[in-house]
Short mmCIF file of C-alpha atoms and ligand atoms in Angstrom, two decimals:
data_model
loop_
_atom_site.label_atom_id
_atom_site.label_comp_id
_atom_site.label_asym_id
_atom_site.label_seq_id
_atom_site.Cartn_x
_atom_site.Cartn_y
_atom_site.Cartn_z
CA MET A 1 151.40 156.02 111.88
CA ILE A 2 152.21 155.12 115.45
CA ARG A 3 150.01 152.33 116.78
CA THR A 4 149.50 152.58 120.48
CA ARG A 5 148.77 149.47 122.47
CA LEU A 6 147.15 149.70 125.87
CA GLN A 7 148.19 147.18 128.46
CA GLN A 8 144.62 146.06 128.95
CA LEU A 9 143.57 142.55 129.89
CA ILE A 10 139.88 143.19 130.06
CA ARG A 11 138.18 144.52 126.99
CA PRO A 12 134.34 144.31 127.13
CA ARG A 13 134.15 145.28 123.44
CA ARG A 14 135.46 141.81 122.47
CA LEU A 15 132.01 140.34 123.07
CA ARG A 16 130.21 143.04 121.11
CA ARG A 17 132.09 142.40 117.87
CA THR A 18 129.46 140.53 115.81
CA PRO A 19 125.68 139.97 115.95
CA THR A 20 126.22 136.30 116.85
CA LEU A 21 128.54 137.14 119.70
CA ARG A 22 126.14 139.76 120.97
CA ALA A 23 123.31 137.24 120.89
CA LEU A 24 125.47 134.75 122.73
CA VAL A 25 125.93 137.03 125.73
CA ARG A 26 122.51 138.73 125.64
CA GLU A 27 121.01 138.69 129.14
CA HIS A 28 117.33 139.34 128.52
CA ARG A 29 114.80 138.70 125.76
CA VAL A 30 111.17 139.65 125.27
CA ASP A 31 109.10 136.47 125.12
CA VAL A 32 105.86 136.87 123.12
CA ALA A 33 104.20 134.37 125.49
CA LYS A 34 104.49 137.01 128.22
CA LEU A 35 102.81 139.82 126.28
CA VAL A 36 99.18 140.80 126.85
CA GLN A 37 97.23 142.75 124.22
CA PRO A 38 94.53 145.08 125.61
CA LEU A 39 91.29 145.15 123.56
CA PHE A 40 88.55 147.78 123.70
CA ILE A 41 85.12 146.31 123.01
CA VAL A 42 82.05 148.42 122.27
CA GLU A 43 78.44 147.50 122.83
CA ASN A 44 77.22 149.96 120.21
CA ALA A 45 78.65 149.14 116.75
CA GLY A 46 78.61 152.87 115.90
CA ASP A 47 81.37 153.42 118.49
CA ALA A 48 83.77 150.97 116.81
CA GLY A 49 86.76 152.21 114.82
CA PRO A 50 90.24 153.67 115.18
CA ILE A 51 91.28 155.66 118.26
CA GLY A 52 92.75 159.04 117.28
CA SER A 53 95.32 159.33 120.07
CA MET A 54 96.44 155.68 119.73
CA PRO A 55 97.40 155.11 116.07
CA GLY A 56 97.00 151.42 115.18
CA ILE A 57 94.59 150.68 118.06
CA HIS A 58 90.86 150.17 117.45
CA ARG A 59 87.62 149.79 119.30
CA TYR A 60 86.03 146.48 118.30
CA THR A 61 82.54 145.05 118.28
CA VAL A 62 82.24 141.63 119.93
CA GLU A 63 82.35 139.96 116.49
CA SER A 64 85.38 141.89 115.24
CA ALA A 65 87.15 141.31 118.58
CA VAL A 66 86.84 137.56 118.05
CA GLN A 67 88.45 137.98 114.61
CA GLU A 68 91.23 140.06 116.12
CA VAL A 69 91.89 137.39 118.75
CA GLY A 70 92.26 134.90 115.88
CA LEU A 71 94.96 137.10 114.32
CA LEU A 72 96.71 137.51 117.67
CA ASP A 73 96.55 133.75 118.29
CA ALA A 74 98.25 133.12 114.94
CA LEU A 75 101.07 135.43 116.09
CA ASP A 76 101.35 133.55 119.41
CA VAL A 77 99.84 136.42 121.43
CA ARG A 78 97.47 134.29 123.50
CA THR A 79 96.46 136.57 126.35
CA VAL A 80 94.08 139.51 125.97
CA LEU A 81 92.85 142.11 128.44
CA LEU A 82 89.27 143.23 127.81
CA PHE A 83 87.84 146.69 128.42
CA GLY A 84 84.13 147.26 127.79
CA ILE A 85 82.51 150.41 126.48
CA PRO A 86 78.79 150.04 127.27
CA GLU A 87 75.88 151.66 125.50
CA THR A 88 74.42 153.12 128.70
CA LYS A 89 76.00 154.55 131.85
CA ASP A 90 74.43 155.43 135.21
CA ALA A 91 75.51 156.42 138.74
CA ALA A 92 75.62 152.76 139.88
CA ALA A 93 77.49 151.31 136.86
CA SER A 94 74.66 148.81 136.39
CA SER A 95 75.64 147.93 132.80
CA ASN A 96 78.84 146.47 134.31
CA TYR A 97 77.14 143.62 136.18
CA ASP A 98 74.66 142.82 133.40
CA PRO A 99 75.19 139.08 132.65
CA ASN A 100 74.81 140.04 128.99
CA GLY A 101 77.01 143.10 129.21
CA VAL A 102 79.63 143.79 126.58
CA VAL A 103 82.58 142.22 128.45
CA GLN A 104 80.54 139.17 129.42
CA ARG A 105 79.43 138.62 125.80
CA ALA A 106 82.93 139.20 124.45
CA ALA A 107 84.48 136.77 126.97
CA ARG A 108 81.98 134.05 126.04
CA ALA A 109 82.51 134.56 122.32
CA ILE A 110 86.31 134.56 122.58
CA LYS A 111 86.43 131.48 124.85
CA ASP A 112 83.98 129.65 122.53
CA ALA A 113 86.12 130.34 119.47
CA PHE A 114 89.58 130.04 121.11
CA PRO A 115 89.35 128.04 124.36
CA HIS A 116 93.14 128.09 124.84
CA VAL A 117 93.34 131.88 124.74
CA ILE A 118 93.54 133.45 128.21
CA VAL A 119 90.92 136.11 128.75
CA ILE A 120 91.64 138.73 131.40
CA ALA A 121 88.83 141.16 132.22
CA ASP A 122 89.70 144.57 133.60
CA LEU A 123 87.34 145.11 136.52
CA CYS A 124 86.47 148.75 137.13
CA ASN A 125 83.46 151.03 137.02
CA CYS A 126 84.80 154.15 135.34
CA GLU A 127 83.64 153.11 131.85
CA TYR A 128 80.16 152.35 133.25
CA THR A 129 79.40 155.32 135.52
CA ASP A 130 77.87 158.51 134.12
CA HIS A 131 80.23 160.58 136.33
CA GLY A 132 83.32 158.63 135.14
CA HIS A 133 84.66 157.78 138.61
CA CYS A 134 85.70 154.26 139.48
CA GLY A 135 82.93 153.59 141.99
CA ILE A 136 79.81 154.69 143.84
CA LEU A 137 79.98 158.26 145.13
CA ASP A 138 79.20 159.26 148.72
CA GLU A 139 77.44 162.52 149.76
CA SER A 140 80.73 164.43 149.59
CA GLY A 141 81.37 163.35 145.98
CA ASP A 142 84.24 161.02 146.93
CA VAL A 143 84.21 157.34 145.97
CA ASP A 144 82.68 155.18 148.74
CA ASN A 145 85.16 152.35 149.25
CA ASP A 146 83.00 149.60 150.71
CA ALA A 147 79.94 150.21 148.56
CA THR A 148 82.23 150.08 145.51
CA VAL A 149 83.79 146.79 146.66
CA GLU A 150 80.28 145.29 146.85
CA LEU A 151 79.66 146.39 143.29
CA LEU A 152 83.01 144.99 142.09
CA VAL A 153 82.24 141.61 143.66
CA ARG A 154 78.88 141.50 141.91
CA THR A 155 80.45 142.28 138.54
CA ALA A 156 83.39 139.89 139.11
CA LEU A 157 80.97 136.98 139.51
CA THR A 158 79.30 137.78 136.18
CA TYR A 159 82.74 137.81 134.55
CA ALA A 160 83.62 134.44 136.09
CA ARG A 161 80.31 132.97 134.90
CA ALA A 162 81.11 134.23 131.39
CA GLY A 163 84.34 132.20 131.37
CA VAL A 164 86.91 134.89 132.16
CA ASP A 165 90.20 133.25 133.26
CA ILE A 166 91.71 136.16 135.19
CA ILE A 167 89.90 139.06 136.86
CA ALA A 168 91.93 142.26 137.07
CA PRO A 169 90.55 144.85 139.50
CA SER A 170 91.91 148.30 138.51
CA ASP A 171 89.80 150.46 140.84
CA MET A 172 92.30 150.74 143.78
CA MET A 173 89.64 150.28 146.49
CA ASP A 174 90.93 148.86 149.79
CA GLY A 175 90.06 145.25 150.53
CA ARG A 176 88.69 144.38 147.10
CA VAL A 177 91.03 141.48 146.39
CA ARG A 178 89.95 139.54 149.48
CA ALA A 179 86.27 140.27 148.85
CA ILE A 180 86.50 139.11 145.22
CA ARG A 181 88.52 135.99 146.17
CA GLU A 182 85.99 134.97 148.82
CA ALA A 183 83.04 135.52 146.52
CA LEU A 184 84.65 133.56 143.69
CA ASP A 185 85.49 130.65 146.01
CA ALA A 186 81.98 130.63 147.45
CA GLU A 187 80.68 129.98 143.92
CA ASP A 188 83.31 127.31 143.16
CA PHE A 189 85.34 129.59 140.90
CA GLU A 190 88.56 128.79 142.74
CA ARG A 191 90.27 128.30 139.36
CA VAL A 192 89.63 131.91 138.34
CA ALA A 193 92.77 133.95 139.10
CA ILE A 194 93.10 137.54 140.27
CA MET A 195 95.61 139.93 138.75
CA ALA A 196 95.49 143.00 141.00
CA TYR A 197 96.39 146.47 139.80
CA SER A 198 98.25 146.88 143.10
CA ALA A 199 100.56 149.85 142.62
CA LYS A 200 98.45 151.93 140.26
CA TYR A 201 99.46 155.57 140.25
CA SER A 202 97.28 158.59 139.61
CA SER A 203 98.95 159.30 136.29
CA ALA A 204 98.77 161.76 133.41
CA PHE A 205 99.78 158.88 131.14
CA TYR A 206 96.22 157.44 131.07
CA GLY A 207 95.00 160.32 128.88
CA PRO A 208 94.58 158.46 125.56
CA PHE A 209 92.92 155.49 127.33
CA ARG A 210 90.23 157.76 128.70
CA GLU A 211 89.44 158.89 125.17
CA ALA A 212 89.45 155.26 123.98
CA ALA A 213 87.27 153.98 126.83
CA ASP A 214 85.20 157.12 127.28
CA SER A 215 86.00 157.11 131.01
CA THR A 216 87.20 160.62 131.85
CA PRO A 217 85.91 161.75 135.27
CA GLN A 218 83.28 164.45 134.75
CA PHE A 219 84.64 166.35 137.79
CA GLY A 220 87.70 166.10 140.02
CA ASP A 221 90.38 163.45 139.58
CA ARG A 222 91.33 160.02 140.93
CA ARG A 223 93.84 161.12 143.57
CA THR A 224 91.79 159.87 146.54
CA TYR A 225 92.06 156.29 145.30
CA GLN A 226 95.00 155.97 142.89
CA MET A 227 98.53 156.35 144.29
CA ASP A 228 100.57 159.52 144.59
CA PRO A 229 103.44 159.33 142.03
CA PRO A 230 106.30 160.25 144.40
CA ASN A 231 105.69 157.22 146.67
CA GLU A 232 107.71 154.03 146.61
CA ARG A 233 107.31 152.39 150.04
CA GLU A 234 103.56 152.76 149.72
CA ALA A 235 103.67 150.74 146.47
CA LEU A 236 105.38 147.86 148.27
CA ARG A 237 102.77 148.06 151.02
CA GLU A 238 99.92 147.95 148.50
CA ILE A 239 101.51 144.96 146.77
CA ALA A 240 102.07 143.12 150.09
CA LEU A 241 98.43 143.68 151.04
CA ASP A 242 97.11 142.36 147.73
CA ILE A 243 99.29 139.24 148.02
CA GLU A 244 97.98 138.66 151.56
CA GLU A 245 94.43 139.11 150.28
CA GLY A 246 94.94 136.42 147.66
CA ALA A 247 96.19 138.12 144.48
CA ASP A 248 97.82 135.62 142.09
CA VAL A 249 99.56 138.34 140.08
CA VAL A 250 100.34 141.90 141.17
CA MET A 251 100.79 144.85 138.85
CA VAL A 252 102.73 148.08 138.62
CA LYS A 253 101.19 150.77 136.41
CA PRO A 254 102.23 152.85 134.43
CA GLY A 255 105.43 151.19 133.22
CA LEU A 256 108.22 153.44 131.97
CA PRO A 257 108.06 156.14 134.64
CA TYR A 258 107.85 153.43 137.35
CA LEU A 259 110.56 150.93 136.37
CA ASP A 260 112.18 151.50 139.77
CA ILE A 261 108.96 150.24 141.39
CA VAL A 262 108.98 147.12 139.18
CA ARG A 263 112.56 146.43 140.25
CA ALA A 264 111.79 147.06 143.95
CA ALA A 265 108.76 144.78 143.76
CA ARG A 266 110.82 142.07 142.03
CA GLU A 267 113.37 142.19 144.84
CA SER A 268 110.72 142.03 147.57
CA PHE A 269 108.19 139.48 146.28
CA ASP A 270 108.11 136.08 144.55
CA THR A 271 104.61 136.57 143.15
CA PRO A 272 104.47 137.08 139.37
CA ILE A 273 104.65 140.78 138.55
CA ALA A 274 102.85 142.42 135.65
CA VAL A 275 103.68 145.84 134.30
CA TYR A 276 101.25 147.98 132.28
CA ASN A 277 102.85 149.94 129.46
CA VAL A 278 99.94 152.41 129.33
CA SER A 279 98.20 154.40 126.61
CA GLY A 280 100.21 157.60 127.12
CA GLU A 281 103.49 155.72 126.78
CA TYR A 282 102.19 154.20 123.54
CA ALA A 283 100.91 157.54 122.21
CA MET A 284 104.18 159.31 122.98
CA LEU A 285 106.28 156.81 121.04
CA LYS A 286 103.85 156.64 118.10
CA ALA A 287 103.67 160.43 117.84
CA ALA A 288 107.46 160.79 117.80
CA ALA A 289 107.73 158.00 115.21
CA GLN A 290 105.05 159.55 112.99
CA ASN A 291 107.02 162.78 113.03
CA GLY A 292 110.18 160.94 112.04
CA TRP A 293 111.80 161.91 115.34
CA ILE A 294 112.43 158.38 116.55
CA GLU A 295 113.01 154.99 114.90
CA GLU A 296 109.88 153.13 115.90
CA GLU A 297 110.94 149.49 115.71
CA ARG A 298 114.18 149.93 117.63
CA ALA A 299 112.44 152.13 120.18
CA VAL A 300 109.69 149.52 120.77
CA ASP A 301 112.21 146.71 121.18
CA GLU A 302 114.24 148.79 123.61
CA LEU A 303 111.12 149.80 125.55
CA LEU A 304 109.79 146.26 125.93
CA VAL A 305 113.12 144.76 127.01
CA SER A 306 113.40 147.45 129.71
CA PHE A 307 110.40 145.86 131.44
CA VAL A 308 111.99 142.42 131.31
CA ARG A 309 115.28 143.79 132.60
CA ALA A 310 113.50 145.56 135.47
CA GLY A 311 112.04 142.20 136.51
CA ALA A 312 108.51 142.05 135.11
CA ASP A 313 107.06 138.63 134.27
CA ILE A 314 104.04 139.83 132.31
CA ILE A 315 103.95 142.89 130.02
CA ILE A 316 100.61 144.44 129.13
CA THR A 317 101.23 146.56 126.05
CA TYR A 318 99.42 148.03 123.04
CA PHE A 319 102.57 147.07 121.09
CA ALA A 320 102.03 143.32 121.66
CA LYS A 321 100.63 142.54 118.20
CA GLU A 322 103.09 144.72 116.32
CA PHE A 323 106.05 143.29 118.26
CA ALA A 324 104.89 139.69 117.73
CA ALA A 325 104.31 140.27 113.99
CA ARG A 326 107.82 141.64 113.60
CA HIS A 327 109.43 138.82 115.57
CA ALA A 328 107.31 135.93 114.24
CA PRO A 329 109.35 133.00 112.90
CA GLY A 330 110.00 133.76 109.24
CA ALA A 331 109.03 137.45 109.56
C1 PBG B 1 90.31 151.72 134.58
C2 PBG B 1 91.63 151.68 133.90
C3 PBG B 1 92.39 152.75 133.39
C4 PBG B 1 93.47 152.16 132.73
C5 PBG B 1 93.35 150.80 132.89
N1 PBG B 1 92.22 150.52 133.62
C6 PBG B 1 92.15 154.20 133.39
C7 PBG B 1 92.18 155.00 134.63
O1 PBG B 1 92.48 154.51 135.72
O2 PBG B 1 91.84 156.17 134.51
C8 PBG B 1 94.53 152.91 131.97
C9 PBG B 1 95.20 152.13 130.89
C10 PBG B 1 95.97 152.94 129.92
O3 PBG B 1 96.16 154.17 130.05
O4 PBG B 1 96.44 152.32 128.94
N2 PBG B 1 90.24 152.31 135.79
#
């Protein structure tokens, strides 16, 4: 056999030869401390249980959510994002600003049991309105921006009083970050941070979440307040505005189809950037894995590191627990 030898000085394959060498030159890693696990909490115990379109994800009662936080804590997942599913809904989302509402009770119970765990509360009205839109409707059936901001401020204060560490407005109303910041400061909650869903697109990938949170709009869609998917410059403008208004963390959502936006935001801003790996992205991967069409563990690892590589600091993902369990020391 004739052995050919290329005159080649540079051979990138040299550093891919063994697992140790590959680890030595690995550029990015997923740090469990940067993962956030979303939790759905129900007011009515009868609504608790598994979510069909999100295998492995459950709706918890306040008590079972506290237990789940204990399990997450043991795996070093120490930040949770709460979504409430109230017993009653109305046009004004009044169950959202109830001081004893489901999110307020869950936040108190979690902070009592695990004071070091960081509790983020998603702040929106879509789970609390009977029409399923994210705010108060005007005569034309569109969401009234300023009336909705007033409502968000009212709810945000009840969250802060319940011990929430970070308030995360996901409604996409204009001017809400400043209004929430001012209201928090006026009540001496200057330590409560704001993580703004800044570049939140009107996306088909929220489908499974709307089943989980019972928040599907009863008519129309969210295109008059969430962003139009083809836009990039507008995302940077939204992020810049939220930073000016006092956001501590800004977010890009969904994740996978918007990695270019995460990268663009990373290059433009120094503020910590969160990315939300949403329900549809989770459901897609789980469904393919359940069919044997994709290798789940490798796919999850590859997916999560893509967010780090794109420049995200914080990753909100339904895979947080499963990833942490698989990568726990001794696992
Ligand atoms: C509330 C909210 C939604 C999500 C997070 N907060 C749904 C929506 O905007 O319709 C989606 C999260 C997910 O799909 O995992 N407005």
